[in-house]
Tab-separated table of C-alpha atoms (C1' of nucleotides) in Angstrom:
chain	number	residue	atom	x	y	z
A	21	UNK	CA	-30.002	-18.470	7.780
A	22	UNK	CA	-33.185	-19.682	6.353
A	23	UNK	CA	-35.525	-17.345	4.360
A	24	UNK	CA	-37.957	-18.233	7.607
A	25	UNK	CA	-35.947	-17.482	10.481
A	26	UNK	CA	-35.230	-14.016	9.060
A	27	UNK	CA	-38.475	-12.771	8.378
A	28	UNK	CA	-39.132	-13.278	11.468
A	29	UNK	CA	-36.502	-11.841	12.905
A	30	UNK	CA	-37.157	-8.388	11.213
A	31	UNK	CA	-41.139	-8.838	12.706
A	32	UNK	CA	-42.423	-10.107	9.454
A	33	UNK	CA	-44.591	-12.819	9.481
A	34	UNK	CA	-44.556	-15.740	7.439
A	35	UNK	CA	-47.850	-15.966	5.950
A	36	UNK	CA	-49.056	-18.532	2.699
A	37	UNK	CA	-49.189	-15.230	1.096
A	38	UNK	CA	-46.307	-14.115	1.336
A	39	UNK	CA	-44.562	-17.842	0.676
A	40	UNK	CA	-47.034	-17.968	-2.648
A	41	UNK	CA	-46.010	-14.528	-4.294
A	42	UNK	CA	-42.355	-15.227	-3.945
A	43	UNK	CA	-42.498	-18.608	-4.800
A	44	UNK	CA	-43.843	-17.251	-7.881
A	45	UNK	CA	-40.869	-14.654	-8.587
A	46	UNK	CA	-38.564	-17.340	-7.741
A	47	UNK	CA	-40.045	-20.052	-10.452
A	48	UNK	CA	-40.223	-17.760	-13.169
A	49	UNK	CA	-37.746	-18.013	-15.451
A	50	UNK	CA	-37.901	-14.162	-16.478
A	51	UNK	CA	-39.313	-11.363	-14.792
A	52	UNK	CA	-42.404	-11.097	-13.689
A	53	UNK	CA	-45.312	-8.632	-13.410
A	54	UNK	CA	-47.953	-8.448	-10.523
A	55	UNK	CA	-50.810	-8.884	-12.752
A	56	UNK	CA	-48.437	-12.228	-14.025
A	57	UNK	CA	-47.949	-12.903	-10.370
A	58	UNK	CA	-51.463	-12.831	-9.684
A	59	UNK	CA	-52.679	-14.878	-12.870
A	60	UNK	CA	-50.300	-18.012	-11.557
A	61	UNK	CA	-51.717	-18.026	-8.314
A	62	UNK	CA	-55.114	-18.162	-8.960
A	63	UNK	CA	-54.055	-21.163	-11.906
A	64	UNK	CA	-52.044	-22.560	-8.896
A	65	UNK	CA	-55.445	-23.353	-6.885
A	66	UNK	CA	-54.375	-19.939	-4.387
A	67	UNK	CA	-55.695	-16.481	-5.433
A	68	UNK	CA	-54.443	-13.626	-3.671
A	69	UNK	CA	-55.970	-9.993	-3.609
A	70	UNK	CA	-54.086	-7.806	-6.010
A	71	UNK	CA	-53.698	-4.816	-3.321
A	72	UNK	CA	-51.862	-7.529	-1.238
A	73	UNK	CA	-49.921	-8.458	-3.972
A	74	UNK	CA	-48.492	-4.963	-5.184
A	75	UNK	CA	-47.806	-4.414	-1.041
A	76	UNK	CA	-46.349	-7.827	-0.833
A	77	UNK	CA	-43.979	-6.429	-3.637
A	78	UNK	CA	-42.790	-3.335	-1.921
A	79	UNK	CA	-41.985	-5.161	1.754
A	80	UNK	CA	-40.153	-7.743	-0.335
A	81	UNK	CA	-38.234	-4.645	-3.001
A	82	UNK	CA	-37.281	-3.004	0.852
A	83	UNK	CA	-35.770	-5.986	2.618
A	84	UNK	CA	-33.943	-6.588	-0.998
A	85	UNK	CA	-35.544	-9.843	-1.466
A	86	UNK	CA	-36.616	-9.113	-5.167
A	87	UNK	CA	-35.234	-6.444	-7.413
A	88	UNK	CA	-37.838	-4.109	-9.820
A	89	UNK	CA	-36.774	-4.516	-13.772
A	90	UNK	CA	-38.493	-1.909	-15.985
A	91	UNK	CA	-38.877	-3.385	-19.394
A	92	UNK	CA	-40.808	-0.045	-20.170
A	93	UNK	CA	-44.019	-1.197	-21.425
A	94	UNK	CA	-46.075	0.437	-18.518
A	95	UNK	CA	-45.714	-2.230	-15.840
A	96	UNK	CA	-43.111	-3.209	-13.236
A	97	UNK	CA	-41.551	-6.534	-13.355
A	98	UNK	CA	-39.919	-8.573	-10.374
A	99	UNK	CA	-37.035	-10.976	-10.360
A	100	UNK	CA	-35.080	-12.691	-7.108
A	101	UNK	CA	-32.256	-10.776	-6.125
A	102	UNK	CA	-30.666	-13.767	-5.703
A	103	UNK	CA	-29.707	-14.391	-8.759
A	104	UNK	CA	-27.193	-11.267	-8.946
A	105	UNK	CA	-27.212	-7.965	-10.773
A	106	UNK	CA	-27.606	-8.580	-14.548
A	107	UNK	CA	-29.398	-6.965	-17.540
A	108	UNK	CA	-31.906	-8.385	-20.244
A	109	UNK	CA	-32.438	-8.247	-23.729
A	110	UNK	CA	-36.072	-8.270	-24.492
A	111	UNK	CA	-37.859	-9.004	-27.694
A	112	UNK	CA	-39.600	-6.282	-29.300
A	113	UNK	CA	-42.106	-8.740	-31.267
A	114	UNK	CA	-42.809	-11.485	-28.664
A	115	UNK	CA	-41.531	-10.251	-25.681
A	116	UNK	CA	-38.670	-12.911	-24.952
A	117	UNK	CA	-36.172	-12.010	-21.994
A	118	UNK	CA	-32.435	-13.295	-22.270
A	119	UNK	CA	-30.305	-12.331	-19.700
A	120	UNK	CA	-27.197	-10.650	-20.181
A	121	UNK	CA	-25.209	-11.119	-17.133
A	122	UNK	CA	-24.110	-8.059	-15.378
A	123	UNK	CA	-22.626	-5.155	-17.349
A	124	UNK	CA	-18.378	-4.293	-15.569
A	125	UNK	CA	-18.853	-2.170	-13.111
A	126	UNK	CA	-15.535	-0.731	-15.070
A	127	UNK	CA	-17.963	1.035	-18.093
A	128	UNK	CA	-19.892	2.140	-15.851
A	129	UNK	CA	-18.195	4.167	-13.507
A	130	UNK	CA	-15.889	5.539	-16.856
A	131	UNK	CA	-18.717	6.307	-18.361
A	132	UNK	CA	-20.440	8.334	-15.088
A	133	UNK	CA	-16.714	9.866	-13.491
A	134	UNK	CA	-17.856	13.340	-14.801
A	135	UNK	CA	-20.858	13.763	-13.329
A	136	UNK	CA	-21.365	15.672	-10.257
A	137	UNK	CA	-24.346	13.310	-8.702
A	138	UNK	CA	-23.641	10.825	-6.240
A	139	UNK	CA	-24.925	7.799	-8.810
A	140	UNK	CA	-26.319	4.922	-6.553
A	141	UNK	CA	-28.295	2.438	-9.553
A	142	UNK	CA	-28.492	2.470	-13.048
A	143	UNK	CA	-30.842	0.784	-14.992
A	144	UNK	CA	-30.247	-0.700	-18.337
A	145	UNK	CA	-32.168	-3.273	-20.496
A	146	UNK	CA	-31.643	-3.758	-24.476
A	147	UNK	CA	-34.088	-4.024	-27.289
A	148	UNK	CA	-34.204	-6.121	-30.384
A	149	UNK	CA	-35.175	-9.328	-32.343
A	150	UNK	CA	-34.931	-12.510	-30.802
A	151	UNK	CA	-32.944	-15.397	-33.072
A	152	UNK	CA	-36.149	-16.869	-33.983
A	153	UNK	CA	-38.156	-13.249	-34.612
A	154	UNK	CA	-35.316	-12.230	-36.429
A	155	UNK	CA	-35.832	-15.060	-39.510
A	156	UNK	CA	-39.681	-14.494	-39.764
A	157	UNK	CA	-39.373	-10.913	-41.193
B	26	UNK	CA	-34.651	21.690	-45.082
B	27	UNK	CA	-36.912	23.345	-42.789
B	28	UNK	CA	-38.948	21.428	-40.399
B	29	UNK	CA	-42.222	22.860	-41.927
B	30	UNK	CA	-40.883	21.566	-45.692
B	31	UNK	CA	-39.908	18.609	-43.777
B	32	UNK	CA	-43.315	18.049	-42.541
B	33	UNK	CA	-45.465	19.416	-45.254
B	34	UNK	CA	-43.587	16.904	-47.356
B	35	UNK	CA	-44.724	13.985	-45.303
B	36	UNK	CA	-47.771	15.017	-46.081
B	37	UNK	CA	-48.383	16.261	-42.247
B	38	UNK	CA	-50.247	19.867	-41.776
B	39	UNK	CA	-48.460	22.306	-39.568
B	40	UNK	CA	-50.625	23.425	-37.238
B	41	UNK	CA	-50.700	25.751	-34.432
B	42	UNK	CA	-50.906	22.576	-31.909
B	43	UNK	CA	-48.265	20.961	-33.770
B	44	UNK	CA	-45.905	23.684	-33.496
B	45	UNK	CA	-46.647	24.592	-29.777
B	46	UNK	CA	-46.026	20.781	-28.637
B	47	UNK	CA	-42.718	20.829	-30.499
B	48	UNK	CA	-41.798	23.828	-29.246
B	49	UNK	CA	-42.776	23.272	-25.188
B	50	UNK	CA	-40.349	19.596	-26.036
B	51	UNK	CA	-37.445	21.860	-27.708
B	52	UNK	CA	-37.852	24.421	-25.236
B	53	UNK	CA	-37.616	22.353	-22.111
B	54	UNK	CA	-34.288	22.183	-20.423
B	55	UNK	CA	-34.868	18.642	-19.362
B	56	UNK	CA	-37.297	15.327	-20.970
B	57	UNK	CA	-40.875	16.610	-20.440
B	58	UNK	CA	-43.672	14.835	-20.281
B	59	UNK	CA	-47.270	14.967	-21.756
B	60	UNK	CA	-48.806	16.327	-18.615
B	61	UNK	CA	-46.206	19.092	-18.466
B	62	UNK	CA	-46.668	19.591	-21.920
B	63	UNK	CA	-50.326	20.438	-21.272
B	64	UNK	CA	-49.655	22.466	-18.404
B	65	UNK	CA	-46.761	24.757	-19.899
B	66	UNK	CA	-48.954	24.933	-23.028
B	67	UNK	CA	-51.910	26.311	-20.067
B	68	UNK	CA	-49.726	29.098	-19.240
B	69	UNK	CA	-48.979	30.216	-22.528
B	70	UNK	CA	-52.421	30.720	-23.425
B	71	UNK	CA	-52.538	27.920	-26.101
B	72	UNK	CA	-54.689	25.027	-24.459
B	73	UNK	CA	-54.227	21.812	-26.495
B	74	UNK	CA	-56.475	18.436	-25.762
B	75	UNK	CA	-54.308	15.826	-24.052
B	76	UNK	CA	-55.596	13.173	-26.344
B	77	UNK	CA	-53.849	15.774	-29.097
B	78	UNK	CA	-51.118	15.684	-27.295
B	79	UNK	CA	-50.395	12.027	-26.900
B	80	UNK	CA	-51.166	11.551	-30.473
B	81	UNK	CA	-48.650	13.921	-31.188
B	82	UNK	CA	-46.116	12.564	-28.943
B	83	UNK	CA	-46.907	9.447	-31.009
B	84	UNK	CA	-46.270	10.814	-34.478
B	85	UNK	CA	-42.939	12.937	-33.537
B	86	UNK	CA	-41.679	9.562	-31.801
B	87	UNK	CA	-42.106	7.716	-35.343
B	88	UNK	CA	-40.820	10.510	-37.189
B	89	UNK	CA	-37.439	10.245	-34.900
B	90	UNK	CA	-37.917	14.376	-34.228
B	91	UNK	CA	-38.741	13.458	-30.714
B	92	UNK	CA	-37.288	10.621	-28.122
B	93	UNK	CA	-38.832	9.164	-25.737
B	94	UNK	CA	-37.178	8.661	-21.750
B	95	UNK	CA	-38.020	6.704	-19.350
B	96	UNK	CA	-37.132	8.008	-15.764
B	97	UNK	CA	-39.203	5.114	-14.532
B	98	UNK	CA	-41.493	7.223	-12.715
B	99	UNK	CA	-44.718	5.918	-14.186
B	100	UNK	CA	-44.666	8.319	-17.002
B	101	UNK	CA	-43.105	8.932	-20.236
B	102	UNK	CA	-40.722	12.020	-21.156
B	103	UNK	CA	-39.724	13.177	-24.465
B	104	UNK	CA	-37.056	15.072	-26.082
B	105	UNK	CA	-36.130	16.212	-29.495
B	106	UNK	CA	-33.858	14.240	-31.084
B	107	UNK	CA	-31.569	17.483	-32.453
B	108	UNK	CA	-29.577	17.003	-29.242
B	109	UNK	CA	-28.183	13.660	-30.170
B	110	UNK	CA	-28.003	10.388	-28.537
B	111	UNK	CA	-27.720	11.000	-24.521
B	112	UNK	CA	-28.334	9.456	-21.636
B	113	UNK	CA	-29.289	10.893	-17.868
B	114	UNK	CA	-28.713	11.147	-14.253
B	115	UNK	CA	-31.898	11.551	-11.856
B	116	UNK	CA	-31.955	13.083	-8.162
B	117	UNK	CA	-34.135	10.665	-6.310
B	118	UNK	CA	-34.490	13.205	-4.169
B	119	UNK	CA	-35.397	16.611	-6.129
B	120	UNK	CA	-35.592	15.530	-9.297
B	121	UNK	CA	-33.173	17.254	-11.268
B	122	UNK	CA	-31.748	15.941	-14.021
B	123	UNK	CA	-28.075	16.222	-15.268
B	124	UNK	CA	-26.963	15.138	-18.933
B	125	UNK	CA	-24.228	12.721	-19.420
B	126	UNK	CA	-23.055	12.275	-23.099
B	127	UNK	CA	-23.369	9.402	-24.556
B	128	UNK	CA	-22.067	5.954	-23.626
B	129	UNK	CA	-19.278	4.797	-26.178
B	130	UNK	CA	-21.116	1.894	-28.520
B	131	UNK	CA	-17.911	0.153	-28.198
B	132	UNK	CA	-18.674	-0.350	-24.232
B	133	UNK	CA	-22.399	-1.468	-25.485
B	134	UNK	CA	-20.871	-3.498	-27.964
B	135	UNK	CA	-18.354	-5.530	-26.032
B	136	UNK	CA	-21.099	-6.355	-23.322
B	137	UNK	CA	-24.050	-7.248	-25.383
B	138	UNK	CA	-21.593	-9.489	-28.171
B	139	UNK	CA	-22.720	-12.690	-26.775
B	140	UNK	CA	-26.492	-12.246	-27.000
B	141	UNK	CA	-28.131	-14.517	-29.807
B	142	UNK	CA	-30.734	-11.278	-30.165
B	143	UNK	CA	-30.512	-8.642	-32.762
B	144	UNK	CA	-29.927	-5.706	-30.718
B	145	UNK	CA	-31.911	-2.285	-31.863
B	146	UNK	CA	-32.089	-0.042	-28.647
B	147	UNK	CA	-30.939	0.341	-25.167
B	148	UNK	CA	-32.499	2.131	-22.328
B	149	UNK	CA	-29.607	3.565	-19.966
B	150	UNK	CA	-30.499	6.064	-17.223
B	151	UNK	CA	-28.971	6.675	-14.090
B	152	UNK	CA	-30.527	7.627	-10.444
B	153	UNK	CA	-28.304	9.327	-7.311
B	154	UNK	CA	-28.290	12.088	-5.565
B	155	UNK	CA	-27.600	15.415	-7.153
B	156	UNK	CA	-24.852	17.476	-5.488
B	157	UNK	CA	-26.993	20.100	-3.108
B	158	UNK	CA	-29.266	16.898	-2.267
B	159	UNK	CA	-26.415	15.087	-1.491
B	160	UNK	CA	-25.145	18.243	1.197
B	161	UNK	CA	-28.765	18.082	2.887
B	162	UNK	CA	-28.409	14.510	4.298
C	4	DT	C1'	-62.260	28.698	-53.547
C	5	DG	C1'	-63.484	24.062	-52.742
C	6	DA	C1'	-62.564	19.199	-51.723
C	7	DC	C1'	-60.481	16.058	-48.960
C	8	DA	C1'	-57.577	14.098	-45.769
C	9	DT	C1'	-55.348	15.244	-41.581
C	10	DA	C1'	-55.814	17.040	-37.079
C	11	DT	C1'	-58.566	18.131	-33.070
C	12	DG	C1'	-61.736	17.885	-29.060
C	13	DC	C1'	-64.737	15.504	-26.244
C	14	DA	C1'	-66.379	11.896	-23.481
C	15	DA	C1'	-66.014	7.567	-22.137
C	16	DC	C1'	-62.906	3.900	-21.278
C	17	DT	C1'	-58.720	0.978	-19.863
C	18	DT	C1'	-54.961	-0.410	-17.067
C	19	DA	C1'	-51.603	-0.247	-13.375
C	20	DG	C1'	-51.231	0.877	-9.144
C	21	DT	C1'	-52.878	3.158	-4.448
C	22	DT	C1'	-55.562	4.212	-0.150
C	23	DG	C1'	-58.601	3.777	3.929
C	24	DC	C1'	-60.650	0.862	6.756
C	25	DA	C1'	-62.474	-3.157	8.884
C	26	DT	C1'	-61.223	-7.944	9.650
C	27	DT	C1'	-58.148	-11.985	10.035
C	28	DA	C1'	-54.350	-14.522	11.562
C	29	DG	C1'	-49.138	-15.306	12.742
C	30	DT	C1'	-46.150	-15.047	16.689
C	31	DA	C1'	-44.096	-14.150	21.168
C	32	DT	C1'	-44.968	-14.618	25.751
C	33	DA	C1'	-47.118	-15.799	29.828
D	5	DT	C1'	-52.077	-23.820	25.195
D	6	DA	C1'	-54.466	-19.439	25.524
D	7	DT	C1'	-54.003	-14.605	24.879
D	8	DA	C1'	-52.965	-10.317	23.102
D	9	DC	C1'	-50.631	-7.635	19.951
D	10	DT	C1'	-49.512	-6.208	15.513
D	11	DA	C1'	-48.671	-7.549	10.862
D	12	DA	C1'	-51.110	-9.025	6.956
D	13	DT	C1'	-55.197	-9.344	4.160
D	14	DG	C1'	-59.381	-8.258	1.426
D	15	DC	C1'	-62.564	-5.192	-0.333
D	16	DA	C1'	-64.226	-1.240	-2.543
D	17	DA	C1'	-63.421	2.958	-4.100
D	18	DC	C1'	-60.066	5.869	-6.053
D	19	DT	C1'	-56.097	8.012	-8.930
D	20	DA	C1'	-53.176	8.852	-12.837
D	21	DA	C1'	-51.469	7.899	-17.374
D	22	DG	C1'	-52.727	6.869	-21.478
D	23	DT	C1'	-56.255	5.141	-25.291
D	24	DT	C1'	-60.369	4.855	-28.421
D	25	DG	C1'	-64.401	6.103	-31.299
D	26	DC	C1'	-66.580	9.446	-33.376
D	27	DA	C1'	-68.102	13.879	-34.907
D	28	DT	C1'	-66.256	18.351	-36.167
D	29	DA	C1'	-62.794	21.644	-37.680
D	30	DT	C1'	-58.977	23.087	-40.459
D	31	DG	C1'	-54.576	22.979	-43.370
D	32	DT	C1'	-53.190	22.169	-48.024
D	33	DC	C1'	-53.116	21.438	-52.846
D	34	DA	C1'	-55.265	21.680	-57.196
DNA sequence: TGACATATGCAACTTAGTTGCATTAGTATA
DNA sequence: TATACTAATGCAACTAAGTTGCATATGTCA
């Protein structure tokens, strides 16, 4: 089923808005903020109201459209959900992302078997030096 | 060596803030966070600035006596680092926190061989329901 | 005890994200 | 194709976490 056909089936509409802001998470080729999100449109001829675009973000996070990554530097980033579950490595002195496909379900659950929650996500991201970082210290 | 050697060493006063900040962090059953800091500090009768206290936060962090967590709640949490490396499990629906040893570097390790980066850090924590949460639904 | 650097408090500021409300505009249906 | 309904949007004002500059206070060592 097209992207289309099933927001409107769930009521939502399909507004240039809403096309815009996840065209933008879709074309970036790392995670992106709101205030990123934001910054492209308006560069891309097409600004959008901020309070639109952080609501825009929930309704997509609920209908699992985009997933939230938390790089932990005070803002939330956004990626397509699309592309599967994965983790990232991200620079610590220029902020490069590379992706580190999706961490066995195996360690995990190993690793968690103890505990007496009902664990339902996880969140993990790593923290380093880039190649190129790396050689200019 | 004492802490107060320890510090005094450094070159870093101990002072009745100092010690009450540390304290609140080593006292706290779970990662607490600057607000709560100021607020359990409140009760005790020993009011401390919150600029003082994120400045603080800031100088335990880079002497590795504190650690900071990130529940990804929109606000940072700190514990002392005397407890070793750890890593958490979150009720998303009280917010209770359970502890769950650390995750073997070997599992770390194996999944994070491939990347080109230099890796320093990692940020695991875990969200689910805790077990009377899980009894309520 | 005094000098000096570290620590503190205050007020004003920044940044990310939120809320209430009035208006606009997709969409289904007649 | 016109209409009506509700979802979506924009705006302005707000909140919460954390930061900055600067003047003052206070540990510490000589």
């Amino acid at each position: 089923m097209q992207l289309t056909d099933y927001l409107r089936k769930i009521g939502a509409r399909v507004t240039p808005a809403r096309r815009s802001i996840l065209g933008a998470i879709a074309e970036s080729s790392k995670p992106i903020s709101a205030d990123e999100i934001g910054v492209k449109l308006i560069k891309d001829g097409f600004e959008v109201n901020k309070t639109t675009i952080y609501r825009e973000l929930e309704f997509l996070k609920t209908e699992n459209l985009i997933r939230e990554i938390d790089f932990l530097d005070g803002r939330k980033r956004y990626e397509a959900t699309s592309y599967g579950h994965h983790h990232h490595v991200i620079c610590k002195a220029c902020g490069g992302v590379e992706e580190l496909g999706s961490i066995p379900e195996y360690f995990i659950n190993t690793f968690s078997r103890k505990s007496q929650f009902l664990i339902q996500d996880h969140n993990l991201e790593f923290f380093g030096l880039c190649q190129s970082c790396q050689k200019e210290v």
